[in-house]
PDB file of C-alpha atoms in Angstrom:
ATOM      1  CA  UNK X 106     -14.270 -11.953 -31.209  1.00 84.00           C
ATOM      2  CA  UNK X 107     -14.222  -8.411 -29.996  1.00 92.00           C
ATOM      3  CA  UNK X 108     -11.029  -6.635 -28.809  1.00 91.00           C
ATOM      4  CA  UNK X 109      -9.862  -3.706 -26.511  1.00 93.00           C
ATOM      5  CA  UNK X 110      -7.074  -1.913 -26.197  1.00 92.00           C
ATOM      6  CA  UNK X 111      -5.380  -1.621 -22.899  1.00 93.00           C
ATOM      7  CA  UNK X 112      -6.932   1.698 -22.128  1.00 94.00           C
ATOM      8  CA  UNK X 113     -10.415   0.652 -23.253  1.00 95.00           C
ATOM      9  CA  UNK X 114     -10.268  -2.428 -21.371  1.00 95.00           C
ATOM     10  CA  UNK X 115      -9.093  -0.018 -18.295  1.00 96.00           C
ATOM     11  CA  UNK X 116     -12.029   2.156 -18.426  1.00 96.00           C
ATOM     12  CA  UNK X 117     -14.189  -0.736 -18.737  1.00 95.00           C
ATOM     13  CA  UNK X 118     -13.259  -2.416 -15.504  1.00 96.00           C
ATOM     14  CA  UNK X 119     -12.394   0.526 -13.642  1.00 95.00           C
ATOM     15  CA  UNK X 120      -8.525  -0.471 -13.349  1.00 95.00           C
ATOM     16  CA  UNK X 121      -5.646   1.279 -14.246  1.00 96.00           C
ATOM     17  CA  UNK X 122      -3.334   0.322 -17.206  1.00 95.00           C
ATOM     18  CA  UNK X 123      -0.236  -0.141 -14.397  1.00 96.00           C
ATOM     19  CA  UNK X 124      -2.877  -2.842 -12.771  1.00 96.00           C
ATOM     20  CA  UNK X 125      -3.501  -4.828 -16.078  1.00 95.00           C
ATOM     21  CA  UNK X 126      -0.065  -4.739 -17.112  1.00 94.00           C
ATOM     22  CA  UNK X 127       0.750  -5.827 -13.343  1.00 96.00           C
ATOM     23  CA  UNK X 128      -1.959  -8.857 -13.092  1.00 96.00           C
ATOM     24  CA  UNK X 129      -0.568  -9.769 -16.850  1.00 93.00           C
ATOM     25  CA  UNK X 130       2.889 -10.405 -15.090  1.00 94.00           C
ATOM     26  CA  UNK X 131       2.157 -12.228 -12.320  1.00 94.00           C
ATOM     27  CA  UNK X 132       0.218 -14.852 -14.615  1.00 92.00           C
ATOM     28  CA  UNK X 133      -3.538 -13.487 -13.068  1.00 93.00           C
ATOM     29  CA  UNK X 134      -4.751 -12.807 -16.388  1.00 92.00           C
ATOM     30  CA  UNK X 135      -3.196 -14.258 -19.660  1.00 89.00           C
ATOM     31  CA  UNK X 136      -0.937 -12.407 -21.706  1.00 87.00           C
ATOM     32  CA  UNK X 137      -2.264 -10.320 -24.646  1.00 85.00           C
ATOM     33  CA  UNK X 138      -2.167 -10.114 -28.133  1.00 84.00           C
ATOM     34  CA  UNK X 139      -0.077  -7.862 -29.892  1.00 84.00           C
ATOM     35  CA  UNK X 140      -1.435  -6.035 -32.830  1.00 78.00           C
ATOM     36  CA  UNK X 141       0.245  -4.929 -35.987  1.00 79.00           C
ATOM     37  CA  UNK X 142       1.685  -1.339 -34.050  1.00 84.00           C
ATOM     38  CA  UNK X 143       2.274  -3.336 -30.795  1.00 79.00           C
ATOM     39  CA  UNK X 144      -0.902  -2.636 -29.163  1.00 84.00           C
ATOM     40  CA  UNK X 145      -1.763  -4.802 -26.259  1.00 86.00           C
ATOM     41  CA  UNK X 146      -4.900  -6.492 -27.541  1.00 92.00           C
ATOM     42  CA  UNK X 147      -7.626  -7.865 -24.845  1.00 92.00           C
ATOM     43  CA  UNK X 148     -10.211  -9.817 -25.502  1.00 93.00           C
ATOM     44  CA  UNK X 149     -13.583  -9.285 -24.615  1.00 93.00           C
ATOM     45  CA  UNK X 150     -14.049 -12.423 -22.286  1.00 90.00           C
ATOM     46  CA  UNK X 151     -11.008 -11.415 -20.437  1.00 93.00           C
ATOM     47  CA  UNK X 152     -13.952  -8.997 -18.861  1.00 94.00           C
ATOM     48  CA  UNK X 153     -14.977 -11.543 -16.480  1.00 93.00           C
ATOM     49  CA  UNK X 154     -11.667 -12.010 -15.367  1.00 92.00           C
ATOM     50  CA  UNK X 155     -11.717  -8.751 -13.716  1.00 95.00           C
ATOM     51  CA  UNK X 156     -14.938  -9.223 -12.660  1.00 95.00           C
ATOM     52  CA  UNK X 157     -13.922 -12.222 -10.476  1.00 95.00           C
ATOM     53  CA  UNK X 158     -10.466 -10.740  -9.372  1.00 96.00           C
ATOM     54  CA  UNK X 159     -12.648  -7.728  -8.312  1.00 96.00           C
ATOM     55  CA  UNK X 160     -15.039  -9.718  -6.215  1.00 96.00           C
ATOM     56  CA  UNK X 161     -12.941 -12.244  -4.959  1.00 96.00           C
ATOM     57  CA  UNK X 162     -10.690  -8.966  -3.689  1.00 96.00           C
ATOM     58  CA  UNK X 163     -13.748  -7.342  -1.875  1.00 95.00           C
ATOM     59  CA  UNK X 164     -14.668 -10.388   0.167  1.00 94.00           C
ATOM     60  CA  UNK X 165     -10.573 -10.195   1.492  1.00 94.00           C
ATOM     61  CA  UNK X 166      -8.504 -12.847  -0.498  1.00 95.00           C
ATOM     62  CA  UNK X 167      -5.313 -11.581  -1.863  1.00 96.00           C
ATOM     63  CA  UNK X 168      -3.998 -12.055  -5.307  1.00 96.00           C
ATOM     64  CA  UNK X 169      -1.794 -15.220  -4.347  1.00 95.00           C
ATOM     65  CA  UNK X 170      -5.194 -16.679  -3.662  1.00 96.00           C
ATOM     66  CA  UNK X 171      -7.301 -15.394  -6.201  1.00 96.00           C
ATOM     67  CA  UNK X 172      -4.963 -16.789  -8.630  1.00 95.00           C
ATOM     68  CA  UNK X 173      -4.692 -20.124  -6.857  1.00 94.00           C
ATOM     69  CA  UNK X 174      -9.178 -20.012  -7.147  1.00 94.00           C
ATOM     70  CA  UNK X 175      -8.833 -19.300 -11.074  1.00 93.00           C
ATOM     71  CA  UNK X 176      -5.859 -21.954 -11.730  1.00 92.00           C
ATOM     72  CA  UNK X 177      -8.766 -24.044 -10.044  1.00 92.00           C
ATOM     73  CA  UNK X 178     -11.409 -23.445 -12.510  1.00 88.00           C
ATOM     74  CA  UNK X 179      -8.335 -22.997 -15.659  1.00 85.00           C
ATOM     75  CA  UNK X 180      -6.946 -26.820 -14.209  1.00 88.00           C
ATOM     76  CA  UNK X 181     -10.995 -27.873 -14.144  1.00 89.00           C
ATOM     77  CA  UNK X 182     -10.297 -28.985 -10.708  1.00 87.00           C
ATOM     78  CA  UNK X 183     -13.334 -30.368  -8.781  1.00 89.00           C
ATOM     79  CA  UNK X 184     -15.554 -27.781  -6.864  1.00 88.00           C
ATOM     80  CA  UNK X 185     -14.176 -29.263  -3.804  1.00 94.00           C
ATOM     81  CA  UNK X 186     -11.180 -27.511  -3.682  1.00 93.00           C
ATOM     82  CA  UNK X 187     -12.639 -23.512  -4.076  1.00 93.00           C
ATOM     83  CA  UNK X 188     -14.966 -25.093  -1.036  1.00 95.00           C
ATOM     84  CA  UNK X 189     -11.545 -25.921   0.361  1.00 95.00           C
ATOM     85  CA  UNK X 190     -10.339 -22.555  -0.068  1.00 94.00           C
ATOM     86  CA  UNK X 191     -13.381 -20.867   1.056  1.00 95.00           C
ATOM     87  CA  UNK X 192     -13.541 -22.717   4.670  1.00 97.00           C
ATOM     88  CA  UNK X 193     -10.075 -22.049   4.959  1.00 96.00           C
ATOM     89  CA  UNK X 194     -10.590 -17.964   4.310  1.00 96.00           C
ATOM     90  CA  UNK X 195     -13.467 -18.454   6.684  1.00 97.00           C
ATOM     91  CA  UNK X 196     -11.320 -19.932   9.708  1.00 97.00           C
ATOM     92  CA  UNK X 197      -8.410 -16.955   8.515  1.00 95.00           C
ATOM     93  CA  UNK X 198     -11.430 -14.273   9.336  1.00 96.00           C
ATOM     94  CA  UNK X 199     -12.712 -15.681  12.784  1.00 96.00           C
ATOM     95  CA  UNK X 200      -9.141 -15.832  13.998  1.00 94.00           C
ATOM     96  CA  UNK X 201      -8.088 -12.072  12.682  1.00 95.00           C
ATOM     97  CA  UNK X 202     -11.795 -11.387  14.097  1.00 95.00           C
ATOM     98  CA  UNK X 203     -10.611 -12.568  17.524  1.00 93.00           C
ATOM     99  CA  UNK X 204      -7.267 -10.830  17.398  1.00 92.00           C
ATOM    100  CA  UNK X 205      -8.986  -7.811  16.390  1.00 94.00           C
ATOM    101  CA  UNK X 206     -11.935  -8.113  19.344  1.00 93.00           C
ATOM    102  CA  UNK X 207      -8.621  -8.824  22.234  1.00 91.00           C
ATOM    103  CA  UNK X 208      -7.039  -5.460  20.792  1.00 91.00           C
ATOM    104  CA  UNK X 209     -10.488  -3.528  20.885  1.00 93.00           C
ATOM    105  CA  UNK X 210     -10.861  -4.647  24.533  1.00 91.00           C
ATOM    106  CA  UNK X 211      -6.942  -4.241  25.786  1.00 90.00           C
ATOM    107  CA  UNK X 212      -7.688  -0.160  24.274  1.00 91.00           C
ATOM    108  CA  UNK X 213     -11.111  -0.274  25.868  1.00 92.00           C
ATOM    109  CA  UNK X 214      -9.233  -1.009  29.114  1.00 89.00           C
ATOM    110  CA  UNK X 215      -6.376   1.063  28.648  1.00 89.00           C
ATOM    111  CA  UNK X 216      -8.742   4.287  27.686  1.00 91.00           C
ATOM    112  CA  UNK X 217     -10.669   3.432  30.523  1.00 91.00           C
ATOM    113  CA  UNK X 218      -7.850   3.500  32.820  1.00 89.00           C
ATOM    114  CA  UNK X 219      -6.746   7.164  31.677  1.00 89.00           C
ATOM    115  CA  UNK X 220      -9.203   9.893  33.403  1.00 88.00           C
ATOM    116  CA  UNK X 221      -7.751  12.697  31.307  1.00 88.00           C
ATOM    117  CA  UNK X 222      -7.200  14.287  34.216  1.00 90.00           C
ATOM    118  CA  UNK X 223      -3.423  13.586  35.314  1.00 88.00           C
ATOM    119  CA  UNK X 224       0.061  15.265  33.441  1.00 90.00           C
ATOM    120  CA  UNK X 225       0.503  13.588  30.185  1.00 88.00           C
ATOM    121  CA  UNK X 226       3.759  12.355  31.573  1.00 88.00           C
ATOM    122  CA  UNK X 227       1.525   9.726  33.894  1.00 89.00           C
ATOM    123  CA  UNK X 228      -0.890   9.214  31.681  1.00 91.00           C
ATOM    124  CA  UNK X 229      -1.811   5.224  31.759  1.00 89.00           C
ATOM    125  CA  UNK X 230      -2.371   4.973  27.993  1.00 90.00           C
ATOM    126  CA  UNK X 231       1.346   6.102  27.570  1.00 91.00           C
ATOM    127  CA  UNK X 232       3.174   4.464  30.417  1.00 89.00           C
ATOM    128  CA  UNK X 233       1.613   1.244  28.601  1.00 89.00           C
ATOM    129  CA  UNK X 234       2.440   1.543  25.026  1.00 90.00           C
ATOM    130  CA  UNK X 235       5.798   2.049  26.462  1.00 90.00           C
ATOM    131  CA  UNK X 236       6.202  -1.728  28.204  1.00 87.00           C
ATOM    132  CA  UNK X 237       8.022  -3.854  26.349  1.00 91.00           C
ATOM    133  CA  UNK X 238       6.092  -5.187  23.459  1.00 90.00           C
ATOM    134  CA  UNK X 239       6.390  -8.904  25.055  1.00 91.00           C
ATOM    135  CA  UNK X 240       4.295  -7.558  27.768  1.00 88.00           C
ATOM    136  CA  UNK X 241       2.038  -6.119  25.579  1.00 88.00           C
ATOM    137  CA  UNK X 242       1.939  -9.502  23.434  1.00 87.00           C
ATOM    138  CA  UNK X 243       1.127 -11.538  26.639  1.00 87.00           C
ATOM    139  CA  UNK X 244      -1.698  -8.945  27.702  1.00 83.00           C
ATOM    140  CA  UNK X 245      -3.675  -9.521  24.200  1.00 84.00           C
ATOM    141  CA  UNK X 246      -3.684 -13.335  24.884  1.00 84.00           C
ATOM    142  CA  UNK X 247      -5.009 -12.742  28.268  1.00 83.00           C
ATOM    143  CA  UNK X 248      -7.770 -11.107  26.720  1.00 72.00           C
ATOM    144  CA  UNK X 249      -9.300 -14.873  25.136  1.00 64.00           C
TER     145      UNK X 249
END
């Protein structure tokens, strides 16, 4: 079996040292070997690894979750439970997709209310972002 050194390994899977050191830590990756002179020793299927924790990061889950999808396949769960997973990083989305679309329209209707033409001390954008964030709160779930 082939092995890489820490900095090998980091220029192979475009992540720092810190990061594999880090994802070693928190249990994301398992620990290394040690070589004779104390070199952290990778091997080469630990590759994939990255691969996954790289994907799984660019389509939004966090490490807590990414490690909770490979103790999944490590535990041989069934496939169930990444479907599980997946449905519930689905319903996350929609809902942070529907905050986002009531904060797009509460600054579509605030910039629209602000002709750029009055003093900036009665500016509508201003006078707003200075209610009380309650107010603010309760004019975002308005927006639904």
């Amino acid at each position: 079996m082939k092995y890489y050194t820490i900095g090998k390994l980091a220029k192979l899977v475009q992540q720092t040292p810190v990061t594999i050191r880090y994802y070693e830590k928190i249990g994301l990756i398992p620990m290394s070997k040690r070589s004779v002179g104390n070199f952290r020793l990778y091997p080469e299927s630990l590759v994939r690894y990255f691969y996954f924790i790289q994907n799984a990061k660019l389509v939004g889950f966090d490490l807590n979750e990414i490690k909770c999808l490979l103790d999944i396949e490590t535990n041989q769960l069934p496939s169930q439970q990444i479907k599980l997973r997946m449905q519930q990083k689905i319903s996350y989305i929609e809902t942070k997709i529907k905050g986002l679309q009531r904060i797009k329209q509460a600054l579509m209707d605030w910039e629209n209310a602000c002709d750029g033409s009055v003093s900036i001390t009665e500016c509508p954008i201003l006078k707003t972002l200075y209610l009380p964030p309650e107010d603010i709160r309760d004019y975002l779930q308005q927006q639904q």
